[in-house]
Amino acid sequence: MKSPAPASSSSSSLSSSSPRKGPLSAYLLIVSFILFVAFLYGEDFACIFRRSFVSSEIHQYSLSREEDMAAGDEKREIEVPFAIGRGKRGCDAFDGEWIYDQEGRPQYEEEECPYIQPQLTCQAHGRPDSTYQHWRWQPRSCYLPSFNATLMLEKLRGKRMMYVGDSLNRGQFVSMICLLHRAIPKNAKSMETFDSLTIFTAKDYNATIEFYWAPFLVESNSDNAVIHRISDRIVRARSINKHAQHWKGSDILVFNSYLWWMTGQKMKILRGSFDGDMKNIVEMETEDAYRLALKRMVKWVEKNMDPNRTRIFFTTMSPSHGRSMEWGGKPDGNCYNETTPIKDPNYWGISSDKRIMHVISEVFDKSKVPISVINITQLSEYRKDAHTSIYKKQWNPLTPEQLANPKSYADCVHWCLPGLQDSWNELLYAKLFFP
Ligand SMILES: *[C@@H]1O[C@H](CO)[C@@H](O)[C@H](O)[C@H]1NC(C)=O
Ligand SMILES: *[C@@H]1O[C@H](CO)[C@@H](O)[C@H](O)[C@H]1NC(C)=O
Ligand SMILES: *[C@@H]1O[C@H](CO)[C@@H](O)[C@H](O)[C@H]1NC(C)=O
Ligand SMILES: *[C@@H]1O[C@H](CO)[C@@H](O)[C@H](O)[C@H]1NC(C)=O
Ligand SMILES: *[C@@H]1O[C@H](CO)[C@@H](O)[C@H](O)[C@H]1NC(C)=O
């Protein structure tokens, strides 16, 4: 711990500027007034000092390009597309803590963003608390750059950004649109859906932000964007072109794939096509099947994406909170009624399979085209409070038994918007512009 330097620096700025403004008596009056206020609002002052104390300790996340050049890094690699600066060396943006930020978060209101699907509008579905919207992710040793929607749109001018994956990635896609929404005039945007593809257009920028439904990335029997509640899942782990033909020409790709692999059983891999007799099915351990699919994705990326012009991201596993015993809660509880994040920095629930995490690093480390990992697993593990729980549009009418026991139908997988997924996009923003 360092001495609280900011306290002395703020008093020195007081003494250097105030006396020049008037006679000594006025100065004393001001000082005594400040002391009086400080006494009245002791907590608030402590808070202000604490904040400035933090800012003297933590470095800015990013360096500007000029600072970067001035640092004279000889070994600087080729320019990374979209970069406007560089992330602080040695700062792991994914290692940190949640800070309650009443004024600074959320960055938009639920009712203000018309694109949030009713499965994620928790306030509209009666969620009584809104504290889950006010947490800001604070990396341990640097600040994240603040999200600037205008800047993002300008960088996306004439470009195509696409999220590819499952419903969790769809949530992140919607979060991104909501973060940008305010900066686009009313009649200058549109959203259209064509089967598996949803396209948001910012007309003045000739920019699109898109979502493509492919829960396994590779071909599967769960590929219908609307009717896909399939329990007997089958994938064609080496077939990707049916989907990937729609990704061609994207400038930024953001993949995810995890939840649908978690069947608790071996994966069924189809060697032939879904149109054939479907006889050639082999069973495989989940992580082996997952490895095949990620390798196929990397192969496609290497063949079709130009690292000098485009960027590729992969969002890691999104955790769920289905058993409160895991975080020391009641034996029969889940995320229902949870309103605060988990405080234990080492908390890791059973829903995030470490073997899958291992496959992600293993496969991407060998990729010839860089794939930036947005490692949201640990930081989302803490957020047992951020799920949609029972506050969402239900697919089917609830039975009287369910209604009598709300936690029985709580969704502890998906996340309310605004909320946690906005932070995922802030991290994506940081990595996109300050790699
Ligand atoms: C956001 O970015 C725009 C475009 O680069 C810039 O003009 C504006 O000053 C930025 N806003 C803030 C608050 O930094
Ligand atoms: C709009 O962007 C697309 C790429 O997404 C490009 O092909 C097209 O030429 C652009 N149109 C204009 C008018 O700039
Ligand atoms: C990327 O740019 C570098 C330097 O301009 C060039 O040598 C390299 O061949 C380019 N890579 C691709 C895949 O176009
Ligand atoms: C929900 O939480 C409140 C306050 O913590 C508690 O009084 C109530 O019993 C909880 N309800 C259930 C069903 O756990
Ligand atoms: C993501 O972060 C966790 C710890 O927070 C780490 O164990 C894991 O290896 C990271 N995964 C990747 C793919 O970088």
XYZ file of C-alpha atoms and ligand atoms in Angstrom:
505
model
C 0.000 0.000 0.000
C 1.241 3.452 -0.888
C 0.559 6.560 1.159
C -2.657 8.328 0.143
C -0.992 10.781 -2.193
C -4.162 12.096 -3.849
C -5.368 13.649 -0.588
C -2.252 15.780 -0.358
C -2.221 16.562 -4.055
C -5.819 17.817 -3.949
C -5.042 20.019 -0.947
C -1.959 21.380 -2.664
C -3.991 22.279 -5.729
C -6.382 24.076 -3.384
C -3.646 26.116 -1.744
C -1.976 26.983 -5.013
C -5.085 28.284 -6.760
C -7.440 29.686 -4.121
C -5.314 32.377 -2.387
C -4.820 34.237 -5.634
C -8.565 34.644 -5.984
C -9.100 36.986 -3.010
C -8.127 38.179 0.449
C -7.074 35.789 3.158
C -10.412 35.932 4.979
C -12.290 34.690 1.916
C -9.770 31.900 1.603
C -10.285 30.876 5.223
C -14.023 31.005 4.719
C -13.777 28.667 1.731
C -11.508 26.281 3.580
C -13.736 26.143 6.640
C -16.778 25.627 4.427
C -15.036 22.721 2.704
C -14.086 21.225 6.056
C -17.681 21.602 7.223
C -19.045 19.871 4.122
C -16.390 17.215 4.409
C -17.504 16.614 7.973
C -21.179 16.392 6.971
C -20.561 14.117 4.047
C -17.630 12.206 5.436
C -18.497 9.034 3.643
C -18.755 10.735 0.278
C -15.425 12.424 0.690
C -13.822 9.198 1.713
C -15.288 7.792 -1.438
C -13.917 10.551 -3.642
C -10.482 10.143 -2.112
C -10.663 6.423 -2.485
C -11.521 6.795 -6.126
C -8.642 9.161 -6.821
C -6.412 6.881 -4.799
C -7.318 4.052 -7.119
C -6.689 6.126 -10.225
C -3.161 6.934 -9.111
C -2.499 3.245 -8.649
C -4.130 1.795 -11.735
C -2.821 2.718 -15.118
C -4.957 3.658 -18.050
C -5.766 0.604 -20.061
C -4.665 2.089 -23.309
C -1.898 4.155 -24.747
C -2.670 6.484 -27.617
C -0.880 5.795 -30.871
C 1.408 8.809 -30.272
C 2.382 7.590 -26.813
C 2.877 4.213 -28.288
C 5.232 5.562 -30.967
C 7.034 7.677 -28.383
C 7.607 4.563 -26.321
C 9.750 3.553 -29.302
C 9.016 -0.119 -29.326
C 11.333 -1.404 -32.015
C 9.803 -4.826 -32.114
C 6.351 -3.490 -32.913
C 4.619 -5.947 -35.178
C 2.555 -5.112 -38.233
C -0.322 -2.770 -37.594
C -3.344 -4.621 -36.283
C -6.551 -3.785 -38.188
C -8.898 -1.435 -36.274
C -6.286 -0.625 -33.635
C -6.032 3.014 -32.538
C -3.635 2.349 -29.695
C -2.308 -0.476 -27.664
C -3.427 -2.124 -24.456
C -1.299 -1.710 -21.368
C 1.384 -4.345 -21.339
C 0.939 -6.771 -18.507
C -2.667 -5.868 -17.809
C -5.027 -8.819 -17.940
C -8.337 -7.114 -18.685
C -10.234 -10.234 -17.641
C -8.739 -10.360 -14.154
C -10.474 -7.950 -11.819
C -13.582 -7.258 -9.796
C -17.081 -5.854 -10.069
C -17.483 -2.288 -8.781
C -20.929 -0.920 -7.997
C -21.383 2.194 -10.142
C -24.787 3.772 -9.597
C -24.328 6.671 -12.065
C -22.028 5.142 -14.659
C -24.015 1.980 -15.341
C -26.116 0.962 -17.186
C -25.141 2.757 -20.402
C -28.698 2.552 -21.765
C -32.136 1.827 -20.347
C -34.056 -1.373 -21.008
C -37.136 0.418 -22.399
C -34.998 2.695 -24.544
C -33.588 -0.120 -26.680
C -36.305 -1.702 -28.845
C -34.088 -4.555 -30.037
C -33.925 -6.518 -26.792
C -35.924 -9.707 -27.228
C -38.623 -10.322 -24.576
C -36.578 -13.240 -23.227
C -34.086 -10.684 -21.878
C -36.204 -7.701 -20.756
C -36.229 -8.442 -17.049
C -37.721 -5.152 -15.823
C -40.653 -5.434 -18.232
C -41.261 -8.894 -16.798
C -41.435 -7.748 -13.232
C -37.931 -8.059 -11.841
C -38.167 -6.107 -8.567
C -34.488 -5.075 -8.263
C -32.230 -3.335 -10.769
C -28.888 -3.430 -8.966
C -27.647 -6.039 -11.455
C -27.499 -3.227 -14.062
C -25.082 -1.088 -12.080
C -21.942 -3.179 -11.847
C -18.866 -2.116 -13.799
C -15.983 -4.454 -14.562
C -12.715 -3.159 -13.157
C -9.542 -4.996 -14.181
C -7.005 -5.278 -11.387
C -4.223 -3.242 -12.918
C -5.675 -0.903 -15.545
C -8.817 0.936 -16.574
C -10.845 -0.122 -19.556
C -11.303 2.541 -22.224
C -14.798 4.000 -21.998
C -17.133 2.806 -24.704
C -17.570 5.525 -27.343
C -20.463 4.667 -29.654
C -19.603 7.366 -32.208
C -16.045 6.165 -32.450
C -17.177 2.579 -32.842
C -19.591 3.533 -35.633
C -16.958 5.564 -37.427
C -14.584 2.620 -37.313
C -17.334 0.377 -38.652
C -18.047 2.681 -41.603
C -18.542 0.575 -44.729
C -17.830 -2.549 -42.687
C -19.569 -5.707 -41.624
C -19.352 -6.990 -38.070
C -20.859 -10.383 -37.336
C -21.569 -12.420 -34.229
C -21.825 -16.159 -34.898
C -23.047 -18.710 -32.368
C -25.851 -19.472 -29.931
C -28.444 -17.536 -27.916
C -25.780 -16.173 -25.593
C -23.965 -14.650 -28.530
C -27.299 -13.319 -29.748
C -27.600 -11.559 -26.385
C -24.154 -10.041 -26.838
C -25.088 -8.927 -30.360
C -28.213 -7.193 -29.037
C -26.189 -5.599 -26.247
C -23.819 -4.140 -28.854
C -26.708 -2.679 -30.843
C -28.160 -1.177 -27.688
C -24.782 0.357 -26.805
C -24.634 1.980 -30.276
C -28.333 2.766 -30.600
C -28.326 6.248 -29.020
C -25.652 7.508 -31.399
C -27.725 6.682 -34.509
C -30.638 8.963 -35.526
C -34.100 7.454 -35.496
C -34.653 6.843 -39.209
C -31.101 5.840 -39.950
C -31.224 2.276 -38.674
C -33.033 -0.941 -39.398
C -33.133 -4.564 -38.314
C -34.121 -7.485 -40.520
C -34.045 -11.242 -40.122
C -33.529 -13.790 -42.901
C -33.638 -17.318 -41.493
C -30.459 -17.739 -39.458
C -29.177 -14.248 -40.191
C -30.239 -11.044 -38.428
C -28.876 -7.791 -39.817
C -28.796 -4.451 -38.046
C -27.908 -1.581 -40.367
C -26.617 1.870 -39.413
C -27.484 3.547 -42.700
C -25.444 6.759 -42.459
C -22.380 4.664 -41.791
C -23.157 1.964 -44.357
C -22.303 -0.398 -41.528
C -23.964 -3.622 -40.499
C -23.817 -5.560 -37.259
C -25.147 -9.048 -37.771
C -25.950 -12.216 -35.910
C -25.828 -15.668 -37.442
C -27.369 -18.617 -35.589
C -25.000 -21.620 -35.524
C -24.929 -23.029 -31.977
C -22.219 -25.590 -32.813
C -20.529 -23.391 -35.468
C -20.373 -26.532 -37.613
C -23.453 -28.083 -39.189
C -25.928 -29.763 -36.828
C -29.516 -30.837 -36.445
C -30.115 -27.717 -34.305
C -29.507 -25.221 -37.088
C -33.028 -23.949 -37.569
C -32.965 -20.452 -36.110
C -36.485 -20.754 -34.719
C -37.233 -24.450 -34.155
C -34.144 -25.767 -32.457
C -35.112 -27.174 -29.093
C -33.584 -30.530 -29.825
C -32.532 -32.920 -27.095
C -30.891 -35.547 -29.313
C -28.147 -33.402 -30.743
C -26.113 -34.516 -33.739
C -23.280 -32.545 -35.331
C -21.303 -32.834 -38.530
C -18.076 -31.762 -36.921
C -16.160 -31.302 -40.167
C -18.845 -29.449 -42.125
C -18.971 -25.700 -41.814
C -19.572 -24.246 -45.280
C -23.350 -24.368 -45.100
C -23.064 -21.696 -42.403
C -19.760 -20.105 -43.241
C -20.779 -19.061 -46.751
C -22.822 -16.377 -44.949
C -19.818 -15.125 -42.964
C -17.650 -14.351 -45.983
C -16.808 -10.695 -46.375
C -17.134 -9.923 -42.664
C -14.564 -7.483 -41.312
C -15.019 -8.462 -37.678
C -16.194 -11.904 -36.589
C -17.162 -12.717 -33.003
C -17.704 -16.418 -32.400
C -18.974 -18.393 -29.446
C -20.015 -22.014 -28.965
C -20.340 -23.915 -25.724
C -23.762 -24.384 -24.214
C -25.100 -26.788 -26.826
C -22.147 -29.128 -26.358
C -23.002 -29.593 -22.703
C -25.403 -32.501 -23.001
C -23.890 -34.485 -20.163
C -23.451 -37.338 -22.619
C -21.090 -38.232 -25.405
C -21.567 -36.229 -28.596
C -23.071 -37.844 -31.659
C -21.016 -37.107 -34.749
C -22.521 -37.695 -38.168
C -20.069 -38.674 -40.906
C -22.533 -38.484 -43.794
C -25.057 -35.774 -44.542
C -28.357 -35.057 -42.830
C -30.127 -35.914 -46.090
C -28.713 -39.448 -46.173
C -29.734 -42.466 -44.112
C -27.976 -41.037 -41.017
C -26.467 -44.436 -40.255
C -22.879 -43.317 -40.020
C -22.945 -41.835 -36.523
C -20.105 -42.199 -34.045
C -20.054 -41.138 -30.414
C -17.232 -39.076 -29.063
C -16.217 -37.411 -25.800
C -17.510 -33.844 -25.749
C -14.076 -32.232 -25.690
C -12.888 -34.304 -28.652
C -15.938 -33.343 -30.674
C -15.514 -29.727 -29.602
C -11.875 -29.826 -30.693
C -12.882 -31.081 -34.145
C -15.391 -28.261 -34.540
C -12.985 -25.529 -33.395
C -10.267 -26.881 -35.682
C -12.705 -26.773 -38.571
C -13.572 -23.197 -37.695
C -9.892 -22.211 -37.557
C -9.267 -23.866 -40.910
C -12.083 -21.830 -42.427
C -10.783 -18.642 -40.833
C -7.268 -19.295 -42.145
C -8.582 -19.797 -45.651
C -11.142 -16.993 -45.754
C -10.093 -14.188 -43.429
C -7.299 -11.721 -44.170
C -5.395 -10.890 -40.975
C -4.246 -7.603 -42.523
C -7.780 -6.359 -42.901
C -10.047 -8.251 -40.503
C -10.272 -9.322 -36.873
C -11.553 -12.514 -35.293
C -12.756 -12.906 -31.704
C -13.972 -15.853 -29.689
C -16.029 -15.454 -26.523
C -15.390 -18.192 -23.970
C -17.945 -20.211 -22.033
C -20.815 -18.368 -20.408
C -21.401 -19.885 -16.973
C -24.787 -20.742 -15.523
C -25.957 -20.664 -11.896
C -28.362 -23.540 -11.465
C -27.295 -24.766 -8.002
C -26.806 -22.309 -5.177
C -24.967 -24.915 -3.109
C -21.986 -24.233 -5.352
C -21.600 -20.746 -3.870
C -22.643 -21.684 -0.354
C -26.342 -20.903 -0.727
C -29.402 -22.904 0.206
C -29.342 -26.593 -0.763
C -32.279 -26.387 -3.175
C -31.774 -22.885 -4.603
C -30.538 -21.498 -7.891
C -30.098 -18.013 -9.386
C -33.689 -17.107 -8.491
C -33.801 -14.290 -5.919
C -30.042 -13.656 -6.181
C -29.270 -9.934 -6.162
C -25.531 -9.648 -5.475
C -22.384 -10.954 -7.199
C -20.266 -13.696 -5.651
C -17.366 -12.161 -3.729
C -14.937 -15.082 -3.638
C -12.363 -14.192 -6.326
C -11.560 -17.875 -6.867
C -15.152 -18.954 -7.398
C -15.609 -21.300 -10.363
C -18.843 -23.257 -10.761
C -19.311 -26.693 -12.242
C -21.038 -25.318 -15.357
C -17.741 -24.103 -16.837
C -15.852 -27.119 -18.070
C -12.094 -26.578 -17.685
C -11.412 -29.235 -20.321
C -13.291 -27.128 -22.875
C -11.281 -24.056 -21.846
C -8.164 -26.075 -22.423
C -9.317 -27.048 -25.926
C -9.912 -23.367 -26.769
C -6.328 -22.349 -25.932
C -4.874 -25.470 -27.500
C -6.607 -24.993 -30.852
C -6.291 -21.203 -31.142
C -2.625 -21.170 -30.160
C -1.919 -23.062 -33.377
C -4.032 -20.802 -35.612
C -2.100 -19.014 -38.365
C -4.613 -16.156 -38.181
C -4.771 -14.526 -34.743
C -7.996 -15.145 -32.850
C -8.498 -12.901 -29.816
C -10.139 -14.653 -26.907
C -12.684 -12.625 -24.944
C -12.313 -14.549 -21.732
C -15.592 -13.781 -19.972
C -15.893 -17.021 -18.007
C -14.332 -16.050 -14.685
C -15.851 -12.580 -14.522
C -19.289 -13.954 -15.359
C -18.952 -16.730 -12.785
C -19.279 -14.036 -10.114
C -22.606 -12.809 -11.536
C -25.215 -15.124 -10.084
C -27.402 -11.991 -9.829
C -27.392 -11.168 -13.544
C -29.538 -13.962 -15.039
C -33.028 -13.486 -16.412
C -34.343 -15.954 -13.817
C -38.166 -15.884 -13.917
C -38.344 -12.349 -15.343
C -38.681 -13.126 -19.047
C -41.164 -14.143 -21.689
C -41.870 -17.855 -21.284
C -42.069 -20.154 -24.319
C -44.908 -22.224 -22.912
C -47.611 -21.321 -20.392
C -46.529 -22.169 -16.872
C -48.239 -24.975 -15.008
C -49.812 -24.360 -11.585
C -47.014 -26.436 -10.021
C -44.404 -24.232 -11.633
C -46.189 -21.048 -10.604
C -46.288 -22.304 -7.028
C -42.523 -22.729 -7.072
C -40.877 -19.940 -9.126
C -37.340 -21.220 -8.805
C -38.395 -24.371 -10.700
C -38.642 -22.388 -13.915
C -35.893 -19.807 -13.368
C -33.553 -19.350 -16.349
C -30.065 -19.332 -14.865
C -28.321 -19.432 -18.249
C -29.285 -16.231 -20.061
C -28.581 -12.679 -18.876
C -30.807 -9.606 -18.474
C -30.131 -6.597 -20.700
C -28.846 -4.089 -19.879
C -26.446 -6.031 -17.733
C -23.484 -8.346 -17.760
C -23.197 -8.725 -21.526
C -22.604 -4.990 -21.959
C -19.354 -5.589 -20.079
C -18.433 -8.377 -22.485
C -18.783 -5.837 -25.289
C -16.730 -3.269 -23.413
C -13.973 -5.858 -23.244
C -14.418 -6.608 -26.937
C -14.206 -2.871 -27.619
C -10.988 -2.657 -25.604
C -9.421 -5.563 -27.470
C -10.608 -4.335 -30.865
C -9.181 -0.825 -30.599
C -6.365 -1.327 -28.078
C -5.056 -4.844 -28.690
C -16.032 9.781 -29.150
O -15.445 9.628 -30.424
C -15.710 10.720 -31.278
C -15.190 10.321 -32.649
O -13.867 9.885 -32.603
C -15.049 11.961 -30.724
O -15.296 13.068 -31.572
C -15.613 12.244 -29.346
O -14.932 13.329 -28.749
C -15.482 11.004 -28.447
N -16.214 11.233 -27.218
C -15.667 11.120 -26.035
C -16.543 11.382 -24.866
O -14.489 10.818 -25.896
C -21.111 -0.191 -48.167
O -20.301 -1.203 -47.561
C -20.131 -2.345 -48.345
C -19.336 -3.337 -47.532
O -20.020 -3.713 -46.372
C -19.429 -1.995 -49.651
O -19.339 -3.132 -50.452
C -20.227 -0.907 -50.375
O -19.516 -0.492 -51.516
C -20.463 0.276 -49.467
N -21.339 1.233 -50.133
C -21.110 2.534 -50.109
C -22.127 3.385 -50.801
O -20.152 3.025 -49.557
C -0.142 -8.783 -44.743
O 0.690 -7.663 -44.954
C 2.076 -7.977 -44.976
C 2.863 -6.694 -45.031
O 2.244 -5.732 -45.861
C 2.357 -8.900 -46.147
O 3.710 -9.252 -46.171
C 1.508 -10.163 -46.002
O 1.664 -11.003 -47.111
C 0.048 -9.815 -45.850
N -0.712 -11.004 -45.519
C -1.771 -11.403 -46.202
C -2.427 -12.670 -45.743
O -2.207 -10.778 -47.154
C -35.946 -14.143 -1.553
O -35.103 -13.263 -0.830
C -35.736 -12.591 0.221
C -34.742 -11.592 0.797
O -33.460 -12.074 0.773
C -36.237 -13.593 1.249
O -36.908 -12.920 2.285
C -37.180 -14.572 0.568
O -37.595 -15.567 1.469
C -36.508 -15.209 -0.637
N -37.455 -16.051 -1.345
C -37.194 -17.298 -1.681
C -38.299 -18.041 -2.381
O -36.120 -17.825 -1.475
C -9.581 -17.709 -19.213
O -9.338 -17.285 -17.904
C -9.204 -18.343 -16.965
C -8.981 -17.757 -15.582
O -9.752 -16.680 -15.349
C -8.030 -19.202 -17.336
O -7.935 -20.277 -16.439
C -8.206 -19.723 -18.739
O -7.070 -20.433 -19.131
C -8.447 -18.584 -19.724
N -8.788 -19.168 -21.010
C -8.248 -18.827 -22.179
C -8.703 -19.559 -23.377
O -7.412 -17.941 -22.269
